[in-house]
Each structure stands twice: as structure tokens, then as C-alpha cells.
CSV table of C-alpha atoms in Angstrom, one decimal:
chain,number,residue,atom,x,y,z
A,86,MET,CA,92.9,139.5,91.7
A,87,GLY,CA,89.9,139.2,93.9
A,88,PHE,CA,88.2,141.5,96.4
A,89,SER,CA,90.2,140.0,99.3
A,90,ARG,CA,90.6,141.1,102.9
A,91,LYS,CA,93.9,142.8,101.9
A,92,MET,CA,92.0,144.8,99.2
A,93,LEU,CA,89.4,145.7,101.8
A,94,VAL,CA,92.2,147.1,104.0
A,95,LEU,CA,93.6,149.1,101.1
A,96,VAL,CA,90.1,150.5,100.3
A,97,LEU,CA,89.4,151.5,103.9
A,98,THR,CA,92.8,153.1,104.2
A,99,PHE,CA,92.3,155.2,101.1
A,100,VAL,CA,88.7,156.1,102.1
A,101,VAL,CA,90.1,157.4,105.4
A,102,ALA,CA,92.7,159.5,103.5
A,103,VAL,CA,90.0,160.9,101.2
A,104,LEU,CA,87.8,161.8,104.2
A,105,LEU,CA,90.7,163.6,105.8
A,106,ILE,CA,91.3,165.6,102.6
A,107,GLN,CA,87.6,166.5,102.4
A,108,GLU,CA,87.5,167.6,106.0
A,109,SER,CA,90.4,169.9,105.5
A,110,ASN,CA,88.7,172.0,102.8
A,111,GLY,CA,85.0,170.9,102.6
A,112,GLU,CA,85.3,170.8,98.8
A,113,PRO,CA,84.8,167.7,96.5
A,114,LEU,CA,88.1,166.3,95.2
A,115,VAL,CA,87.1,167.2,91.6
A,116,PRO,CA,84.8,170.0,90.2
A,117,ILE,CA,82.2,167.8,88.4
A,118,LEU,CA,81.2,164.2,88.0
A,119,CYS,CA,79.5,163.2,84.7
A,120,ILE,CA,78.2,159.7,84.0
A,121,PHE,CA,77.4,157.9,80.7
A,122,GLY,CA,76.3,154.4,79.8
A,123,ASP,CA,73.6,151.9,80.5
A,124,SER,CA,71.2,150.6,83.2
A,125,VAL,CA,74.1,149.9,85.6
A,126,VAL,CA,74.5,153.7,86.1
A,127,ASP,CA,71.2,155.2,84.8
A,128,SER,CA,69.8,157.3,87.7
A,129,GLY,CA,66.4,158.0,86.0
A,130,ASN,CA,66.9,159.1,82.4
A,131,ASN,CA,64.6,156.3,81.1
A,132,ASN,CA,61.7,157.4,83.3
A,133,GLY,CA,60.3,159.7,80.6
A,134,LEU,CA,61.2,157.6,77.6
A,135,TYR,CA,58.8,155.5,75.6
A,136,THR,CA,60.6,152.3,76.6
A,137,LEU,CA,60.0,149.1,78.5
A,138,ILE,CA,63.4,149.3,80.2
A,139,ARG,CA,62.5,151.2,83.3
A,140,ALA,CA,62.9,151.0,87.1
A,141,ASN,CA,60.7,153.9,88.3
A,142,PHE,CA,58.3,151.7,90.4
A,143,PRO,CA,58.5,149.6,93.6
A,144,PRO,CA,60.3,147.6,94.8
A,145,TYR,CA,63.1,149.5,93.0
A,146,GLY,CA,64.4,152.2,95.3
A,147,ARG,CA,63.0,150.7,98.5
A,148,ASP,CA,66.3,151.0,100.3
A,149,PHE,CA,67.3,154.4,98.7
A,150,VAL,CA,67.7,157.5,100.9
A,151,THR,CA,64.1,158.5,100.1
A,152,HIS,CA,62.7,154.9,100.0
A,153,GLN,CA,61.2,155.8,96.7
A,154,PRO,CA,61.9,154.5,93.2
A,155,THR,CA,64.0,156.9,91.2
A,156,GLY,CA,64.7,155.0,88.0
A,157,ARG,CA,67.8,153.3,89.4
A,158,PHE,CA,68.0,149.6,88.7
A,159,CYS,CA,68.8,148.8,92.3
A,160,ASN,CA,67.2,148.5,95.7
A,161,GLY,CA,69.2,151.6,96.7
A,162,LYS,CA,72.4,153.4,95.6
A,163,LEU,CA,74.4,152.7,92.5
A,164,ALA,CA,78.1,152.3,92.5
A,165,THR,CA,78.3,155.8,91.0
A,166,ASP,CA,76.3,157.3,93.8
A,167,PHE,CA,78.8,155.9,96.3
A,168,THR,CA,81.6,157.2,94.0
A,169,ALA,CA,80.0,160.7,94.2
A,170,GLU,CA,80.0,160.5,98.0
A,171,ASN,CA,83.6,159.2,98.1
A,172,LEU,CA,84.7,162.2,96.0
A,173,GLY,CA,83.1,164.6,98.5
A,174,PHE,CA,79.9,165.6,96.7
A,175,THR,CA,76.9,166.2,98.9
A,176,ALA,CA,74.4,165.5,96.2
A,177,TYR,CA,74.3,163.1,93.2
A,178,PRO,CA,74.6,164.3,89.6
A,179,ALA,CA,71.0,164.7,88.4
A,180,ALA,CA,69.6,162.5,85.5
A,181,TYR,CA,70.0,164.9,82.6
A,182,LEU,CA,66.5,164.3,81.3
A,183,SER,CA,64.9,164.9,84.7
A,184,ARG,CA,63.4,168.1,86.0
A,185,ALA,CA,66.2,168.3,88.6
A,186,ALA,CA,68.8,168.8,85.9
A,187,GLN,CA,68.7,172.6,85.7
A,188,GLY,CA,70.4,175.7,87.1
A,189,LYS,CA,72.9,175.3,89.9
A,190,ASN,CA,72.3,171.5,90.1
A,191,LEU,CA,74.3,171.2,86.9
A,192,LEU,CA,77.4,172.7,88.5
A,193,ILE,CA,78.3,169.3,90.1
A,194,GLY,CA,77.9,167.4,86.9
A,195,ALA,CA,75.1,165.3,85.3
A,196,ASN,CA,74.1,161.7,84.6
A,197,PHE,CA,73.4,161.0,80.9
A,198,ALA,CA,73.2,157.1,81.1
A,199,SER,CA,70.2,155.3,79.7
A,200,ALA,CA,69.2,151.7,80.5
A,201,GLY,CA,69.3,149.5,77.4
A,202,SER,CA,72.0,151.6,75.8
A,203,GLY,CA,75.4,150.4,74.7
A,204,TYR,CA,78.5,150.9,72.6
A,205,ALA,CA,76.5,149.8,69.5
A,206,GLU,CA,73.9,152.3,68.2
A,207,ARG,CA,71.7,149.3,67.3
A,208,THR,CA,71.5,148.2,71.0
A,209,ALA,CA,70.0,151.5,72.0
A,210,SER,CA,67.6,151.7,69.1
A,211,LEU,CA,66.3,148.2,70.0
A,212,TYR,CA,65.1,149.4,73.4
A,213,ARG,CA,64.4,153.0,72.5
A,214,ALA,CA,67.2,154.0,74.8
A,215,VAL,CA,69.5,157.1,74.5
A,216,SER,CA,72.5,156.0,72.5
A,217,LEU,CA,76.0,156.9,73.4
A,218,THR,CA,76.1,159.3,70.5
A,219,GLN,CA,73.0,161.1,71.8
A,220,GLN,CA,74.4,161.1,75.3
A,221,LEU,CA,77.4,163.0,73.9
A,222,GLY,CA,75.0,165.3,72.2
A,223,TYR,CA,73.3,166.0,75.6
A,224,TYR,CA,76.7,166.5,77.1
A,225,LYS,CA,77.6,169.2,74.6
A,226,GLU,CA,74.3,170.9,75.5
A,227,TYR,CA,75.2,170.5,79.2
A,228,GLN,CA,78.6,172.2,78.5
A,229,SER,CA,76.8,175.1,76.9
A,230,LYS,CA,74.5,175.6,79.9
A,231,VAL,CA,77.4,175.5,82.4
A,232,THR,CA,79.5,177.9,80.3
A,233,LYS,CA,76.7,180.4,80.3
A,234,MET,CA,76.5,180.1,84.1
A,235,VAL,CA,80.1,180.4,85.1
A,236,GLY,CA,82.0,181.8,82.1
A,237,ILE,CA,84.3,180.2,79.5
A,238,GLU,CA,87.5,179.9,81.6
A,239,LYS,CA,86.0,178.5,84.7
A,240,ALA,CA,83.9,176.1,82.6
A,241,LYS,CA,87.0,174.8,80.8
A,242,GLY,CA,88.6,174.0,84.2
A,243,MET,CA,85.5,172.2,85.3
A,244,PHE,CA,85.4,170.0,82.1
A,245,SER,CA,89.1,169.2,82.1
A,246,GLY,CA,89.3,168.7,85.9
A,247,GLY,CA,86.0,166.8,86.3
A,248,ILE,CA,85.7,163.0,86.2
A,249,HIS,CA,83.7,161.4,83.4
A,250,LEU,CA,82.6,157.8,83.9
A,251,LEU,CA,81.4,155.3,81.3
A,252,SER,CA,79.8,152.0,82.0
A,253,ALA,CA,78.6,150.1,78.9
A,254,GLY,CA,78.8,146.8,77.1
A,255,ASN,CA,76.4,144.5,79.1
A,256,SER,CA,73.4,145.4,77.0
A,257,ASP,CA,75.4,145.0,73.8
A,258,TYR,CA,76.0,141.3,74.6
A,259,LEU,CA,73.1,140.2,76.8
A,260,GLN,CA,70.3,142.2,75.2
A,261,ASN,CA,71.5,142.3,71.6
A,262,TYR,CA,74.4,140.0,70.4
A,263,TYR,CA,73.4,136.7,72.2
A,264,ILE,CA,69.7,137.0,71.4
A,265,ASN,CA,69.9,138.4,67.9
A,266,PRO,CA,70.4,135.6,65.4
A,267,TYR,CA,71.3,137.9,62.6
A,268,ILE,CA,74.1,139.6,64.4
A,269,TYR,CA,75.2,136.4,66.2
A,270,ARG,CA,75.7,134.7,62.8
A,271,GLN,CA,77.3,137.7,61.2
A,272,TYR,CA,80.0,138.3,63.8
A,273,THR,CA,82.2,136.1,66.0
A,274,PRO,CA,82.4,137.3,69.6
A,275,ASP,CA,85.9,138.6,68.7
A,276,GLN,CA,84.6,140.6,65.7
A,277,PHE,CA,81.7,142.0,67.7
A,278,ALA,CA,84.1,143.2,70.4
A,279,ASP,CA,86.2,144.9,67.7
A,280,LEU,CA,83.1,146.8,66.6
A,281,LEU,CA,82.4,148.0,70.1
A,282,MET,CA,86.1,149.1,70.5
A,283,THR,CA,85.6,151.4,67.6
A,284,SER,CA,82.6,153.0,69.3
A,285,PHE,CA,84.6,153.3,72.6
A,286,SER,CA,87.5,155.0,70.8
A,287,ASN,CA,85.2,157.4,69.1
A,288,PHE,CA,83.5,158.2,72.4
A,289,VAL,CA,86.7,158.9,74.2
A,290,GLN,CA,88.1,161.0,71.4
A,291,THR,CA,84.9,163.0,71.2
A,292,LEU,CA,85.1,163.8,74.9
A,293,TYR,CA,88.7,164.7,74.5
A,294,GLY,CA,87.8,167.1,71.7
A,295,LEU,CA,85.4,168.8,74.1
A,296,GLY,CA,88.1,169.5,76.6
A,297,VAL,CA,87.7,166.4,78.8
A,298,ARG,CA,90.9,165.0,80.3
A,299,ARG,CA,89.8,162.6,83.0
A,300,ILE,CA,87.9,159.5,81.9
A,301,GLY,CA,87.1,156.3,83.7
A,302,VAL,CA,85.5,153.3,82.0
A,303,THR,CA,84.3,150.1,83.6
A,304,SER,CA,85.2,146.6,82.3
A,305,LEU,CA,82.5,144.1,81.6
A,306,PRO,CA,81.5,142.0,84.6
A,307,PRO,CA,81.5,138.2,84.5
A,308,MET,CA,78.4,138.2,82.4
A,309,GLY,CA,78.0,134.5,82.6
A,310,CYS,CA,77.4,134.7,86.3
A,311,LEU,CA,74.5,137.2,86.3
A,312,PRO,CA,71.4,135.3,87.5
A,313,ALA,CA,69.4,136.1,84.4
A,314,ALA,CA,72.3,135.0,82.1
A,315,ILE,CA,72.5,131.6,83.8
A,316,THR,CA,68.8,131.2,83.4
A,317,LEU,CA,68.8,132.3,79.8
A,318,PHE,CA,72.0,130.8,78.5
A,319,GLY,CA,73.0,128.1,81.1
A,320,GLY,CA,71.1,125.2,79.5
A,321,GLY,CA,69.5,124.2,82.8
A,322,SER,CA,72.8,124.4,84.7
A,323,ASN,CA,73.1,126.4,88.0
A,324,GLN,CA,76.7,127.4,87.2
A,325,CYS,CA,78.2,130.5,85.6
A,326,VAL,CA,78.1,130.3,81.8
A,327,GLU,CA,81.8,130.0,80.9
A,328,ARG,CA,81.5,131.1,77.2
A,329,LEU,CA,79.9,134.3,78.3
A,330,ASN,CA,82.7,135.0,80.9
A,331,LYS,CA,85.3,134.1,78.2
A,332,ASP,CA,83.7,136.7,75.9
A,333,ALA,CA,83.7,139.3,78.7
A,334,ALA,CA,87.4,138.6,79.5
A,335,SER,CA,88.3,138.9,75.8
A,336,PHE,CA,86.4,142.2,75.6
A,337,ASN,CA,88.2,143.5,78.7
A,338,SER,CA,91.6,142.7,77.2
A,339,LYS,CA,90.7,144.6,74.1
A,340,LEU,CA,89.4,147.5,76.2
A,341,ASN,CA,92.7,147.8,78.1
A,342,GLY,CA,94.6,147.7,74.8
A,343,MET,CA,92.5,150.4,73.3
A,344,ALA,CA,92.8,152.6,76.4
A,345,GLN,CA,96.6,152.3,76.3
A,346,SER,CA,96.5,153.2,72.6
A,347,LEU,CA,94.4,156.3,73.2
A,348,GLN,CA,96.6,157.4,76.1
A,349,SER,CA,99.7,157.1,73.9
A,350,LYS,CA,98.0,159.5,71.4
A,351,HIS,CA,97.1,162.1,74.0
A,352,ALA,CA,99.8,162.7,76.6
A,353,ASP,CA,97.5,164.9,78.8
A,354,LEU,CA,94.7,162.3,78.9
A,355,LYS,CA,94.0,160.4,82.1
A,356,LEU,CA,92.1,157.3,81.1
A,357,VAL,CA,91.5,154.5,83.6
A,358,VAL,CA,89.9,151.1,82.9
A,359,PHE,CA,88.2,149.9,86.1
A,360,ASP,CA,88.4,146.2,86.6
A,361,ILE,CA,85.0,145.1,88.0
A,362,TYR,CA,85.2,141.6,86.5
A,363,HIS,CA,87.5,140.1,89.1
A,364,PRO,CA,86.0,141.8,92.3
A,365,LEU,CA,82.5,140.8,91.3
A,366,LEU,CA,83.6,137.3,90.4
A,367,ASP,CA,85.2,137.0,93.8
A,368,MET,CA,81.9,138.1,95.5
A,369,ILE,CA,80.0,135.5,93.5
A,370,ALA,CA,82.5,132.7,94.0
A,371,HIS,CA,83.1,133.5,97.7
A,372,PRO,CA,79.9,135.3,99.0
A,373,MET,CA,80.4,134.5,102.7
A,374,GLU,CA,84.0,135.8,102.7
A,375,ASN,CA,82.7,139.1,101.2
A,376,GLY,CA,79.8,139.5,103.6
A,377,PHE,CA,77.0,138.0,101.5
A,378,PHE,CA,74.8,135.0,101.8
A,379,GLU,CA,73.3,134.5,98.3
A,380,ALA,CA,75.2,135.0,94.9
A,381,ARG,CA,73.3,132.7,92.5
A,382,LYS,CA,69.8,134.2,93.0
A,383,ALA,CA,68.9,137.9,93.0
A,384,CYS,CA,66.6,139.4,95.7
A,385,CYS,CA,63.7,140.4,93.5
A,386,GLY,CA,61.1,137.7,92.7
A,387,THR,CA,62.4,134.2,92.0
A,388,GLY,CA,65.8,135.8,91.6
A,389,THR,CA,66.5,133.9,88.4
A,390,ILE,CA,65.5,136.3,85.7
A,391,GLU,CA,63.3,139.2,86.8
A,392,THR,CA,64.4,142.7,85.9
A,393,SER,CA,62.7,146.0,84.9
A,394,LEU,CA,58.9,145.4,84.5
A,395,LEU,CA,59.2,141.8,85.7
A,396,CYS,CA,60.6,143.0,89.0
A,397,ASN,CA,57.6,144.7,90.5
A,398,GLU,CA,55.5,144.9,93.7
A,399,ARG,CA,53.6,141.7,92.8
A,400,SER,CA,56.8,139.6,92.2
A,401,VAL,CA,56.5,136.6,94.4
A,402,GLY,CA,59.4,135.7,96.6
A,403,THR,CA,61.2,139.0,96.8
A,404,CYS,CA,63.6,139.0,99.8
A,405,SER,CA,63.2,141.2,102.8
A,406,ASN,CA,66.9,142.0,103.3
A,407,ALA,CA,68.8,142.7,100.2
A,408,THR,CA,72.1,143.4,102.0
A,409,GLN,CA,72.7,139.6,102.0
A,410,TYR,CA,72.4,139.4,98.2
A,411,VAL,CA,75.1,140.2,95.6
A,412,PHE,CA,72.3,140.8,93.1
A,413,TRP,CA,69.2,142.9,93.4
A,414,ASP,CA,67.5,141.7,90.2
A,415,GLY,CA,68.5,139.3,87.4
A,416,PHE,CA,71.1,141.7,85.9
A,417,HIS,CA,72.0,144.3,88.5
A,418,PRO,CA,74.0,144.3,91.7
A,419,SER,CA,72.4,145.1,95.1
A,420,GLU,CA,73.2,148.3,96.9
A,421,ALA,CA,75.6,146.3,99.2
A,422,ALA,CA,77.5,145.0,96.2
A,423,ASN,CA,77.5,148.4,94.6
A,424,ASN,CA,79.1,149.8,97.8
A,425,ALA,CA,81.9,147.2,97.6
A,426,LEU,CA,82.4,147.9,93.9
A,427,ALA,CA,82.6,151.6,94.5
A,428,GLY,CA,85.4,150.9,97.0
A,429,VAL,CA,87.3,149.1,94.2
A,430,LEU,CA,86.7,152.1,91.8
A,431,LEU,CA,88.1,154.4,94.4
A,432,THR,CA,91.4,152.6,94.8
A,433,GLN,CA,91.8,152.0,91.0
A,434,GLY,CA,90.7,155.5,90.2
A,435,PHE,CA,93.4,157.3,92.1
A,436,PRO,CA,95.1,158.6,88.9
A,437,LEU,CA,91.9,160.4,88.0
A,438,ILE,CA,92.0,162.4,91.3
A,439,GLY,CA,95.6,163.3,91.5
């Protein structure tokens, strides 16, 4: 189930169909887009937090529209930025903790994600990030602001018709479970995944109780193939760490099962699990076939471990052309890879649009 040429054709076909729909009425396909989760989708919420997990300095953002760092953990756009474009939005949902998140800007949605956050409350507290529980608290506040602007009935339609995306789990494993001896000894990978499933279930049911009916959640990527993961957990090998990939695959299986269970409870809920594991694994295993040159090392610095503060203007060895790299830093995809992943999200997310 890789990101093959056949999949590319399907993606392009669907993109053309979406563009035709947009041209016919000039409106986005959904009223709002709201985003929750961790650094993979954080568009700047951590900028003002007392945390080391930030990306609001060069070379982050060097290939973004403004060529300025925004707090995105990427050289340019995130997969969710491309998703916003694909859905017909002419602006990106503002980071909720930024100055831009006010007035009419909130009428297209908002981004509540925080780098270092995860399904587990403990993960967020370790890095002074905004936990999923607090992100939901901000979302309730957001709903109140929108309702005051447009009225109760219109607001209800926006919340139920809008797409709400969640991307989490990476930090729970790579920045908590695997490096925390206490938790690692206390729980098997399977038991830890079950704890995260409880959090996921609570998250979805809370959103449902707030009138949300269209939710998309990303699977875990092949964690063992992230450049920093190979460096930290590979034991000197230059290959993907299979035990980490096995844990990710097991988590993804549980995620799909939980999603099916939640849908069976709520007939009017549209809940899609986006498989990013296989498309990203395909890019890593077959970079040339997917338009990339380098999949083991990231663009920033040595490409083996740097992320956040370690990826900075003085990092020696940063590549000049990130479009050839699957990864921008040790943990996060490049803009080019994010663009490809957004295409996958578009085809898999069709049920959320219809």
C-alpha cells in the first residue's frame, strides 16, 4: 500500500475534481478547518510558550511563502497547510495562541496544536506544551467566540460541517515512552498504546459532545525510520529501527479499531483514520521513485538528529535544496514530503468532504 504511480494518478485526478468544484462557486468545500495535535501540525502555538520545543527561528520557514520562520517545524508548508489549500481556503487557520487568531480570521477555523504534546497528559507536561485536554479547552473558547460573531444556528452548522484534524502520538513514544525508564518499565508497548487509545476516545467523544461530526486522525508514521530515531535507537545501524516500526504498526491497528468502535456508537459521526505510515515508508524505501534523493538524512545540519533548537542558522551542513529530502529535520518531513502526504490525505479524506 505504497505511494505508487497509480496512487499519484488517483491523487491528481481527485485534485482536479476538487479544483473544478472550487471554481464553480469560489467557496471552500467545508466551512472551517480546525487542527489539533503536536509538532507535525503546530503552526506557531509554541512561539509564546516557556518551552524549548520551538521552531520560530531560521532556517525553519526559509521556503515558506513569507520566507520567514513561523513556528512550523518545516522548511515550508505543513501537510495541513496543503490540506487547507486543497479544501479551497485562501488562508491558513491561525495558530490559536497567536495575535492573528482574532475576529474574522477565526471564521475559517483555528490551529490548536502544540509541539511536544501528545495523547498522554504527561507527554505535554514534560515539554511545557499545550496538552490535548487544554487544546479542547481552547476549542470551547473558540466556539464561544465564533458563536458570538455569527449566531447560534450558523455556528452549529460550521462546527458540524467543518473538518477537525488530529495528529498525535509521535511525541508520546519518541519523547516520552522510549526515553523514560520509569514508564518504559511500567508498561509494555501494547499497554502504553491502550492508554493512548483511552485518550483518543475521550478526545473524539468530547468533540462529538461539542457538535463536531467530521474528524480525521493521522496514524503514526514509521517511527523507526525517522532520522533522529535511527540515531538515538538504532544502535549504530543506518537502517530503520524495526521494533519502533512494529510498535507504530500495532498502535495504528488499535487506532483503526477504536475509530470503528466510536463510529458504531455515533451513526452521524464521520471519523477517518489517515494512513500516513505506508505512504511515508514508501518514500523512505524508494526515494527516487517518489521524486526524492535523500531519505536517511534530513536537510538541517548533519541530518541525523537535529530538531528544534539544534536546527539553527549555525547548524553545519544544512542542505541548500530541501525539495530533494524526505525529511527537513531529524523528526519532521520536508515541505515536499508534506505536499505528497497531503495528497494522500485528500484521497483518503473524501468521506469527510461529502
